[in-house]
Short mmCIF file of C-alpha atoms in Angstrom, two decimals:
data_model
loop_
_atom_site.label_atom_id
_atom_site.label_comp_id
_atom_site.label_asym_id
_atom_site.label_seq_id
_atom_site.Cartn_x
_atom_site.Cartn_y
_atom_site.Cartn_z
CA UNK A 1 -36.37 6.19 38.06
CA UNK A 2 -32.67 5.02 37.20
CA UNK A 3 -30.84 2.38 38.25
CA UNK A 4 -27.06 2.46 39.08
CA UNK A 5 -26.31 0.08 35.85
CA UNK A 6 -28.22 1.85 33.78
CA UNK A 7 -26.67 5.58 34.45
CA UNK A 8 -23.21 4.21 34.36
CA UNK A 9 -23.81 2.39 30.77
CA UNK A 10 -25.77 5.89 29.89
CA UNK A 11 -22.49 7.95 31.19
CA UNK A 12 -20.40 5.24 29.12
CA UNK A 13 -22.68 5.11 26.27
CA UNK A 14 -21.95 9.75 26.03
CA UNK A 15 -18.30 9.75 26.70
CA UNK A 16 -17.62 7.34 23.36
CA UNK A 17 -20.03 9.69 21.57
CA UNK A 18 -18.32 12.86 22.67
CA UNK A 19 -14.49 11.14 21.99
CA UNK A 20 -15.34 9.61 18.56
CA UNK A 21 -16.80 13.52 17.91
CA UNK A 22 -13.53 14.84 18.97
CA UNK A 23 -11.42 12.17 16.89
CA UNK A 24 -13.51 13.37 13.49
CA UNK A 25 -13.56 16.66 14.21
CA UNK A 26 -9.29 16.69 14.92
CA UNK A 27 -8.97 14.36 11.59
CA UNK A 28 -11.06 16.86 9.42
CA UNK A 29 -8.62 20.06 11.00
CA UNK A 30 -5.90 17.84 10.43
CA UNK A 31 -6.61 17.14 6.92
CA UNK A 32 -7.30 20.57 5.92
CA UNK A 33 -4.20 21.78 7.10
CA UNK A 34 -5.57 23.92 9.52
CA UNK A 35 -3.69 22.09 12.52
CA UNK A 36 -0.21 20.48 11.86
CA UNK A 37 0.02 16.96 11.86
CA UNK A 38 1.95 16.01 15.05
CA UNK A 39 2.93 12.64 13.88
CA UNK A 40 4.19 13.94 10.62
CA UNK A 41 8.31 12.96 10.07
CA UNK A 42 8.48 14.79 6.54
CA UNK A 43 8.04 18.40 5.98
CA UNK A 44 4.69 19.44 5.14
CA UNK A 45 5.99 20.55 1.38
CA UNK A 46 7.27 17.37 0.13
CA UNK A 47 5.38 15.38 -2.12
CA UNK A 48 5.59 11.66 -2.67
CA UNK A 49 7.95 11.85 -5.58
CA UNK A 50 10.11 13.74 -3.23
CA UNK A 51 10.21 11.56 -1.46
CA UNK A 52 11.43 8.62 -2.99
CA UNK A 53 14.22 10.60 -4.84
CA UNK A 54 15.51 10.97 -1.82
CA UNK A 55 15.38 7.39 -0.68
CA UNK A 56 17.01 5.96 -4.08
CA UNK A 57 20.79 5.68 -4.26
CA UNK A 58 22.94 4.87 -7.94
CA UNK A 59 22.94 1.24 -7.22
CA UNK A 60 26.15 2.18 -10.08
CA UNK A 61 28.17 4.71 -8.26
CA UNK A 62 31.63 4.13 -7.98
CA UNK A 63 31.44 1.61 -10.23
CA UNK A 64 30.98 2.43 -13.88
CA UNK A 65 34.11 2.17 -16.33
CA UNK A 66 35.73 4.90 -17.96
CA UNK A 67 34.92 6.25 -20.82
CA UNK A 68 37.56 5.58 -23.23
CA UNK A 69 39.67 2.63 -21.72
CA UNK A 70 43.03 3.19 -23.68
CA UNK A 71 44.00 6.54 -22.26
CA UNK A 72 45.88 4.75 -19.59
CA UNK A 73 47.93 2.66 -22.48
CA UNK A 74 47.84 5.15 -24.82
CA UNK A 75 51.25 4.66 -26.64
CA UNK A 76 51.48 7.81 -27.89
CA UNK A 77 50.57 10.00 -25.16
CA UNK A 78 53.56 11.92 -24.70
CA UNK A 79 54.73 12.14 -28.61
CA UNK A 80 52.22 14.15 -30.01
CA UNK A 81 51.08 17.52 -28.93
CA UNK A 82 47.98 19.04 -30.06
CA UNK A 83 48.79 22.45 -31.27
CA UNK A 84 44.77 23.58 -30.59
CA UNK A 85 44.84 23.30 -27.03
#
């Protein structure tokens, strides 16, 4: 009734049924959550935005001037003491 091509290419034909079933049915448990992601390198409870704070640096750190330039020239420094503090 069968030939040897024929049940080899029907054998074939079932196991890539049965493997692409398996590969859905993992990537729907997956997606809801139901089974952790394996291949996940973030926690679970970070979101995107999370993410990327983490990622950016202050380009600026270490590098922005002071605030009020003349305290180290300040001529009066040392002259005047302020009676409020």
């Amino acid at each position: 009734m069968y030939q040897k091509g024929q049940s080899k290419g029907n054998i074939a034909l079932i196991l890539v049924i049965v493997l692409l079933l398996a590969a859905g049915i993992v990537y729907l448990l997956i997606s809801k959550g139901i089974i952790k992601n394996p291949l996940q390198k973030s926690p679970p409870n970070s979101s995107l935005g999370t993410q990327i704070f983490e990622k950016t640096q202050n380009p600026l750190q270490d590098k922005i001037p002071e605030t009020n330039p003349f305290t180290k020239v300040n001529p009066f420094k040392g002259v005047y003491k302020n009676p409020f503090q």
